[in-house]
Short mmCIF file of C-alpha atoms and ligand atoms in Angstrom, two decimals:
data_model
loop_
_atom_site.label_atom_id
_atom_site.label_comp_id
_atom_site.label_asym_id
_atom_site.label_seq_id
_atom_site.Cartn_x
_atom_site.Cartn_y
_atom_site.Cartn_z
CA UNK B 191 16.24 20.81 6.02
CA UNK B 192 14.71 19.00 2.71
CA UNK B 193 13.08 15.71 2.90
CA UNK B 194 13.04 13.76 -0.87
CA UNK B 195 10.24 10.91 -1.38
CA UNK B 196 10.09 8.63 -3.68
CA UNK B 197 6.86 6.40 -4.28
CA UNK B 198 7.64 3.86 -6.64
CA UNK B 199 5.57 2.05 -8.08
CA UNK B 200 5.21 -0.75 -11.39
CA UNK B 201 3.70 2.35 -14.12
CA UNK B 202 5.22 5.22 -12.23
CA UNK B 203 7.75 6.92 -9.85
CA UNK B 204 6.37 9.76 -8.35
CA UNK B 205 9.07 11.98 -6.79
CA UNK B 206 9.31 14.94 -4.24
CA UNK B 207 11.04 17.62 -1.74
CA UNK B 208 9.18 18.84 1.33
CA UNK B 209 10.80 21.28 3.88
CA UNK B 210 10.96 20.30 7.50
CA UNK B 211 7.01 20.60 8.10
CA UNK B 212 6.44 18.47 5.06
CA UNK B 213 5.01 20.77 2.99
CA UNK B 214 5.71 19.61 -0.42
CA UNK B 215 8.39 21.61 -2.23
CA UNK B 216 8.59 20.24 -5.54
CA UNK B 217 7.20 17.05 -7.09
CA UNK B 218 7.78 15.40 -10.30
CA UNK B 219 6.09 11.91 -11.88
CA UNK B 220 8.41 9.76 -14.38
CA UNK B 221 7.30 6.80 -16.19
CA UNK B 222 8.89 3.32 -14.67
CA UNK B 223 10.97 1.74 -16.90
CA UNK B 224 14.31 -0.08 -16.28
CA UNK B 225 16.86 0.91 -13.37
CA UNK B 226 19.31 2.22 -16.37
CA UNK B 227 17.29 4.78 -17.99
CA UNK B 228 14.98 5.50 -14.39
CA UNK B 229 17.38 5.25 -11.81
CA UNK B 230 19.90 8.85 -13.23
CA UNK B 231 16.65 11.31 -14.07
CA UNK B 232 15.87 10.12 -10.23
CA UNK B 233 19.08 10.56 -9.18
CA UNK B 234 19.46 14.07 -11.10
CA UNK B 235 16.27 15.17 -9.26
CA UNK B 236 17.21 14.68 -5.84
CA UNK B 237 20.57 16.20 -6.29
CA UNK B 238 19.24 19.24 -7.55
CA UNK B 239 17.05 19.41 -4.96
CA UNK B 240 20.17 18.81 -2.50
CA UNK B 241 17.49 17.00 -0.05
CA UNK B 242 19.23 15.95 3.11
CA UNK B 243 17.63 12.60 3.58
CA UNK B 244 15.55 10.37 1.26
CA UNK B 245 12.19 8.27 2.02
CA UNK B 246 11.17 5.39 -0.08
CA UNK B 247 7.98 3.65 -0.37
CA UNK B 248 8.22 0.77 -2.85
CA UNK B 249 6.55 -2.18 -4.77
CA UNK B 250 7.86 -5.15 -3.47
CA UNK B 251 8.98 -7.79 -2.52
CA UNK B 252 11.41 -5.70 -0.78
CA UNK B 253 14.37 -7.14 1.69
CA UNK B 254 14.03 -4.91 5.49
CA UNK B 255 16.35 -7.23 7.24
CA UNK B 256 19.05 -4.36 8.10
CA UNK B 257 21.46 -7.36 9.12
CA UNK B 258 20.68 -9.00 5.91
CA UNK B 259 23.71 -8.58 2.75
CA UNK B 260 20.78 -7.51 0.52
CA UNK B 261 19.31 -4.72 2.45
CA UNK B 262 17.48 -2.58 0.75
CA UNK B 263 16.83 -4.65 -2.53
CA UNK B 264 14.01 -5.38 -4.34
CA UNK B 265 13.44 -8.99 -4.16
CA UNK B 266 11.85 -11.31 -6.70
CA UNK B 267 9.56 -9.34 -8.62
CA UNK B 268 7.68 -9.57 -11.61
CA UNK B 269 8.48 -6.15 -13.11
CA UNK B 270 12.10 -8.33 -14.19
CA UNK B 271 14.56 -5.54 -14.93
CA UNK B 272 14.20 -4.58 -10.86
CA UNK B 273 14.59 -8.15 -9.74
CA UNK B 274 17.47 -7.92 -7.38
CA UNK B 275 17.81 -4.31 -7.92
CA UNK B 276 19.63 -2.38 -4.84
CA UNK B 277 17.34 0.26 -4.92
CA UNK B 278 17.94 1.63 -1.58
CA UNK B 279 22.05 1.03 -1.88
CA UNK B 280 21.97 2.50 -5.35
CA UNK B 281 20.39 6.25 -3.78
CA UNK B 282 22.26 6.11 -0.72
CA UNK B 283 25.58 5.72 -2.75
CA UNK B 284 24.48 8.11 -5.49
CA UNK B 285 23.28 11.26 -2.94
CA UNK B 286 25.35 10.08 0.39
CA UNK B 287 22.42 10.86 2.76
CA UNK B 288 20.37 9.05 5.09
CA UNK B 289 17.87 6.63 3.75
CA UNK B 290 15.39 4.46 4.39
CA UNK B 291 12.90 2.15 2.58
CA UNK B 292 9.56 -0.07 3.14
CA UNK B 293 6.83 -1.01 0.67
CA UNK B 294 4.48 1.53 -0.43
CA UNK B 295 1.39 0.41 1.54
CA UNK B 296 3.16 0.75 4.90
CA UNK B 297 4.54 3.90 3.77
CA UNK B 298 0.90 4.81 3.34
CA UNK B 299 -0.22 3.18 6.50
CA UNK B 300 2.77 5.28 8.36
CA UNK B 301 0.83 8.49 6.76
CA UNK B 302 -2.53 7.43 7.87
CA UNK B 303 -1.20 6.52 11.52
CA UNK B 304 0.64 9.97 11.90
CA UNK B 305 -1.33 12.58 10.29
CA UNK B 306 -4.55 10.73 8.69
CA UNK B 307 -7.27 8.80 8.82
CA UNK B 308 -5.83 6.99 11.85
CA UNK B 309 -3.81 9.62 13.21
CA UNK B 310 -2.92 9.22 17.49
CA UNK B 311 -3.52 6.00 16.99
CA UNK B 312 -0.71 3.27 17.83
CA UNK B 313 -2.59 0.30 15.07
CA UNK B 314 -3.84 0.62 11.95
CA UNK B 315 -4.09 -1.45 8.60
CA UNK B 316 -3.86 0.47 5.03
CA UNK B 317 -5.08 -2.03 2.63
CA UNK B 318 -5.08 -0.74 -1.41
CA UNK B 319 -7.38 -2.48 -3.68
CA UNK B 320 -5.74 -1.90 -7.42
CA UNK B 321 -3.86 -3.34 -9.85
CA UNK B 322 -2.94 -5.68 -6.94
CA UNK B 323 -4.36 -5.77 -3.11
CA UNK B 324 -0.94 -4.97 -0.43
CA UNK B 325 -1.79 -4.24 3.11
CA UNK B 326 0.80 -1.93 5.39
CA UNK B 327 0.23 -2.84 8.93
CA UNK B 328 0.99 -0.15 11.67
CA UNK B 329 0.80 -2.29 15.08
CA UNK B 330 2.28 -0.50 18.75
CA UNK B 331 3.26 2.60 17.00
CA UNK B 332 5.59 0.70 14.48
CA UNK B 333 5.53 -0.38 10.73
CA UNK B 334 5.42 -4.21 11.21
CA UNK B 335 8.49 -6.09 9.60
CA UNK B 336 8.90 -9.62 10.62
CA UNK B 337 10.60 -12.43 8.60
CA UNK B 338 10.02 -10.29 5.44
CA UNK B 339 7.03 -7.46 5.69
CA UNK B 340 3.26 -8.09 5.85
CA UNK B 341 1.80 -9.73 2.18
CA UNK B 342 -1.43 -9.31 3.66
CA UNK B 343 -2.92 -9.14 -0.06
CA UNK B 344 -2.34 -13.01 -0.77
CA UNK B 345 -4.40 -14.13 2.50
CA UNK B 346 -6.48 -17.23 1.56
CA UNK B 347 -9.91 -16.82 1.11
CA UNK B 348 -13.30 -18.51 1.11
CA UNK B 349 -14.58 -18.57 -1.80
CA UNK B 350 -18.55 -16.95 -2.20
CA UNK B 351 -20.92 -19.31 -3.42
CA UNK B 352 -22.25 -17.69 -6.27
CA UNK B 353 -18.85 -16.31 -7.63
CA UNK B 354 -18.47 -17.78 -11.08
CA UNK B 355 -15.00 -17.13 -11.10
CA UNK B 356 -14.23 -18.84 -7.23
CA UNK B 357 -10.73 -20.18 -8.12
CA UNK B 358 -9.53 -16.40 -8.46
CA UNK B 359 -6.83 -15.84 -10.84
CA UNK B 360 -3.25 -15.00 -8.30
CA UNK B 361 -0.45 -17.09 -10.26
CA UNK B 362 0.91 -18.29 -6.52
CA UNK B 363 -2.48 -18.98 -4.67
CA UNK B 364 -5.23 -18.91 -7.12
CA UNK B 365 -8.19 -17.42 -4.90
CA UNK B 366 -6.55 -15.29 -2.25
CA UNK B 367 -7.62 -12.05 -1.91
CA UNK B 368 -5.54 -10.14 -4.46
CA UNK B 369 -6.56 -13.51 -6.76
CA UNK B 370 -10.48 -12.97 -6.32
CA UNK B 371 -10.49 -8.79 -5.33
CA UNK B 372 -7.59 -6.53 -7.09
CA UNK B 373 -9.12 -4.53 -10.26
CA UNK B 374 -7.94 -7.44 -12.71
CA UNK B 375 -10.12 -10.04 -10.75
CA UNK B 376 -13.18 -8.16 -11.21
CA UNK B 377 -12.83 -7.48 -14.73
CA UNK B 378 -12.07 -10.90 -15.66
CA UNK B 379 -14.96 -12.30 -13.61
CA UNK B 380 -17.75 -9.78 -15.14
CA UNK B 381 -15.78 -9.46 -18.63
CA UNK B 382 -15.68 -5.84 -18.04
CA UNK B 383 -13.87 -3.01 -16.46
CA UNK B 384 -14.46 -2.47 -12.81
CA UNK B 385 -14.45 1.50 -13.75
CA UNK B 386 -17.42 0.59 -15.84
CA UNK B 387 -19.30 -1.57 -13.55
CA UNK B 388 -22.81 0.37 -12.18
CA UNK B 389 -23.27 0.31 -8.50
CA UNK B 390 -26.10 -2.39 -8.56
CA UNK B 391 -24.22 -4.51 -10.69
CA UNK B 392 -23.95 -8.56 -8.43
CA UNK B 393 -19.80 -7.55 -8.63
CA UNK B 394 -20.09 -5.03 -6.07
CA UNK B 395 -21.59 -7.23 -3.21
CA UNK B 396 -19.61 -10.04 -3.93
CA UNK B 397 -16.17 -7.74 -3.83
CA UNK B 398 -17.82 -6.46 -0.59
CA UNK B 399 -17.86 -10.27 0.71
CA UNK B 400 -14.27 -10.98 0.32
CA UNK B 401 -13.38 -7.23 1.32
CA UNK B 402 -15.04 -8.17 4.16
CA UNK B 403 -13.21 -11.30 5.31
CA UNK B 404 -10.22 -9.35 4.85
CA UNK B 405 -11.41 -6.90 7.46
CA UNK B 406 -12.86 -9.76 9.91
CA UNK B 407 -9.15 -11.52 9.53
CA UNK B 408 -7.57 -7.89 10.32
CA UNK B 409 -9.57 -7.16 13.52
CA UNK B 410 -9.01 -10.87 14.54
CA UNK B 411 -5.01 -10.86 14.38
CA UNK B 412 -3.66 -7.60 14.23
CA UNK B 413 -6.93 -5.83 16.13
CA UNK B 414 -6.18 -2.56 14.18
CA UNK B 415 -8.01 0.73 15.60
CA UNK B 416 -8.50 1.80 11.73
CA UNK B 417 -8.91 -0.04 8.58
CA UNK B 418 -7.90 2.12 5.85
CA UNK B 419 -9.52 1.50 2.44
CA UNK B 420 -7.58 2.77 -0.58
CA UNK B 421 -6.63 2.41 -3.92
CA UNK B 422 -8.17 2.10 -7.24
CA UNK B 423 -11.27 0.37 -6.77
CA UNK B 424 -12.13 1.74 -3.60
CA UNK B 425 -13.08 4.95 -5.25
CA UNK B 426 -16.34 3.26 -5.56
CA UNK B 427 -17.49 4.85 -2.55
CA UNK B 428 -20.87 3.21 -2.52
CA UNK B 429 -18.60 -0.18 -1.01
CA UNK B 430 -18.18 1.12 1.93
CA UNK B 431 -21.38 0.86 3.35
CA UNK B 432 -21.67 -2.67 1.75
CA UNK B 433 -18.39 -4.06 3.65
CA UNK B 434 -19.38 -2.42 6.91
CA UNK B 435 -22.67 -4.59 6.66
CA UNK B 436 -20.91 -7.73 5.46
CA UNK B 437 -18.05 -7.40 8.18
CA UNK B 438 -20.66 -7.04 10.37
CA UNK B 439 -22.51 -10.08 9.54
CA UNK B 440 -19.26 -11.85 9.02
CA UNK B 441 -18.51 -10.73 12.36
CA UNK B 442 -21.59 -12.01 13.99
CA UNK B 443 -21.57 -10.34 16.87
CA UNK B 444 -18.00 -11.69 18.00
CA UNK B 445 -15.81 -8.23 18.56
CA UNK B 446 -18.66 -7.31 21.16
CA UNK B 447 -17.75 -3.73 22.28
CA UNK B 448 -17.65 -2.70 18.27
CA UNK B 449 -21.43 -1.88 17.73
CA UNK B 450 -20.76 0.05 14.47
CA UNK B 451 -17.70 -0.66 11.99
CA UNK B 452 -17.90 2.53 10.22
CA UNK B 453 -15.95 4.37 12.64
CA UNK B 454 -13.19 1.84 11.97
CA UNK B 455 -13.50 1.06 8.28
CA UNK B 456 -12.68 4.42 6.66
CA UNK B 457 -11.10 5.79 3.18
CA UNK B 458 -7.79 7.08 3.37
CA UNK B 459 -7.57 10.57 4.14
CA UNK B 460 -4.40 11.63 3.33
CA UNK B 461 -5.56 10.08 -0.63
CA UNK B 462 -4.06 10.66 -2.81
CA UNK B 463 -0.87 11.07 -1.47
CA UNK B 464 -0.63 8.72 1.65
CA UNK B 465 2.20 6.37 -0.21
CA UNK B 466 4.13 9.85 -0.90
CA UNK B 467 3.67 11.76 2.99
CA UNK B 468 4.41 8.24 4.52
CA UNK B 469 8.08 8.45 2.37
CA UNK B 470 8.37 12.10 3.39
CA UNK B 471 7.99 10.46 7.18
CA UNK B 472 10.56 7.81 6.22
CA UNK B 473 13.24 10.24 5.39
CA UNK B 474 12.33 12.33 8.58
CA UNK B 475 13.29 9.04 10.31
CA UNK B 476 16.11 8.27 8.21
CA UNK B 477 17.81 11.70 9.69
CA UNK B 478 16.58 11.34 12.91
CA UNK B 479 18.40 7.40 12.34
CA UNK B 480 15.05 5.68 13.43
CA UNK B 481 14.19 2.24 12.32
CA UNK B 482 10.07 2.36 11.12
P1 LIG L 50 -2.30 0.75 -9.06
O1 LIG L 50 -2.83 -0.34 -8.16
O2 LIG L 50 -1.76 0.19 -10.34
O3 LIG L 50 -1.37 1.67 -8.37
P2 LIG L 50 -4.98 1.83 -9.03
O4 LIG L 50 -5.07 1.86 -7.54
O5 LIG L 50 -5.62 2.95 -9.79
O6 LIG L 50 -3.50 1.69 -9.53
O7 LIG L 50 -5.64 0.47 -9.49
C1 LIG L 50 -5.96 0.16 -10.80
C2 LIG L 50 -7.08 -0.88 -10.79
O8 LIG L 50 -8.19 -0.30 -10.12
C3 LIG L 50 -7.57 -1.29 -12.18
O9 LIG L 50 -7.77 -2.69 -12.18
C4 LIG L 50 -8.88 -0.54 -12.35
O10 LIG L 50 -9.84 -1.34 -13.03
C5 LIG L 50 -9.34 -0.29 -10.94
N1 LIG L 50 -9.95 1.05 -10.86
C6 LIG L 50 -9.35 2.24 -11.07
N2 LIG L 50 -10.24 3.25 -10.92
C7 LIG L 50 -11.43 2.67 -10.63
C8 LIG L 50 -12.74 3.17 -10.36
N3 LIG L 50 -13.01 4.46 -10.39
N4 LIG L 50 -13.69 2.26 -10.08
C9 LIG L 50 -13.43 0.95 -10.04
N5 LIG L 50 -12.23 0.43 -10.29
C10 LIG L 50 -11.24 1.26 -10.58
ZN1 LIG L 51 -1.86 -14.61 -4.03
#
């Protein structure tokens, strides 16, 4: 038995084949640029590969509904050549095995639940903080899906009263928390890179305020077990510490039997590869024909 992944993503697709206990076969990383010229050298490498069922954890928007005509498609996205695109369709018909897709972040939360960070545990929430913020949300031992998937990167926001950028910069909701957070919020509020940023630098307690909220607005709806911290910008380790104190005080003493949140705010530890292992998992499913 061969499992193929995909993870794609805006920059990259990063593909590969694992054998039946998912260790990784064969990988290979290919630049993303439209479905014509992406979609064959794809194709081409899970042929030759002659995997048996294919995982996919995607950008999005993506369309879940399995009763919906456009199953399987990317939705309306930004990256315009894969507006619309049948990405799912387009694999199954090309290499006539099972598949299955869901975005990239509950791929990765998936990962985390089954053999990670989070792993026995029936609810978890991967959030990355990047290019963009996306949340997968794990919840009763499934992958939620709902009237589209979780989009748990544009919740709204308060705003911190010293941010000098507090309107945030998301195109659809100004100062949610991919508008105020992701990597391109921080550099355009300090005029410099977040890479570049020194750990005492104001930017790092303020991104710990609104990473905060996100994690008091997790524990209040979805009451995750884990909160998984990835991506980017989270490799700033020296943030943790400064959202467990902020939840905390957020918090205020609400969520009494959780004395300590740094049991339950944690990095990912299936990095860097929890997006990939989570589409190895999906293609497991795919053959066993279970829905995630
Ligand atoms: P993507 O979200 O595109 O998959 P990343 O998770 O690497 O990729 O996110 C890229 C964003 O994260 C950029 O805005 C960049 O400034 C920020 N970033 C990347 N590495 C670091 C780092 N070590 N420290 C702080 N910010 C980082
Ligand atoms: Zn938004």
């Amino acid at each position: 038995m061969k499992y193929g992944a995909l993870e794609a993503g805006g920059t990259k697709m990063v593909l590969a084949v694992a054998d039946e206990n998912l260790r990784i076969l064969a990988r290979e990383s290919l630049p993303t640029r439209t479905p014509e010229e992406t979609m064959p050298a794809m194709i081409e490498f899970f042929r030759k590969q002659e995997v048996d069922a294919l995982g996919i954890g995607s950008f999005g928007p993506l369309d879940l509904n399995p009763i919906s005509p456009t199953y399987g498609y990317i939705a309306k996205t930004p990256k315009l050549s894969w507006c619309d695109y049948p990405l799912m369709p387009a694999f199954k018909k090309a290499l006539s095995v099972p598949c299955l897709l869901d975005t990239d972040v509950n791929a990765a939360a998936l990962a985390e639940a089954k053999l990670g960070a989070a792993r026995g545990l029936k609810n978890c929430v991967y959030v990355t903080v990047g290019t963009g913020v996306g949340a997968g949300i794990y919840c009763e031992g499934q992958l939620v899906h709902g009237l589209m998937h979780p989009e748990f990167g544009h919740i709204l926001l308060a705003p911190h009263p010293d941010d000098p950028m507090p309107q945030g910069i998301c195109p659809y909701h100004r100062g949610c928390l991919e508008g105020l957070a992701a990597g391109p919020a921080i550099e355009k509020r300090w005029g410099v890179s977040a890479k570049e940023l020194p750990p005492d630098h104001p930017a790092w307690k303020m991104e710990a305020h609104y990473l905060a909220q996100m994690c008091v607005t997790a524990l209040m709806t979805v009451s995750p077990e884990k909160i998984i911290l990835g991506g980017g910008v989270m490799s700033q380790r020296h943030l943790f510490p400064m959202i467990w104190r902020e939840t905390e005080r957020l918090l205020g003493g609400y969520l009494a039997p959780v004395k300590d949140v740094s049991a339950l705010i944690v990095p990912p530890a299936c990095f860097p590869d929890s997006g990939l292992i989570g589409s190895l998992l999906l293609a497991k499913m795919a053959k066993e024909e279970r829905r995630a």
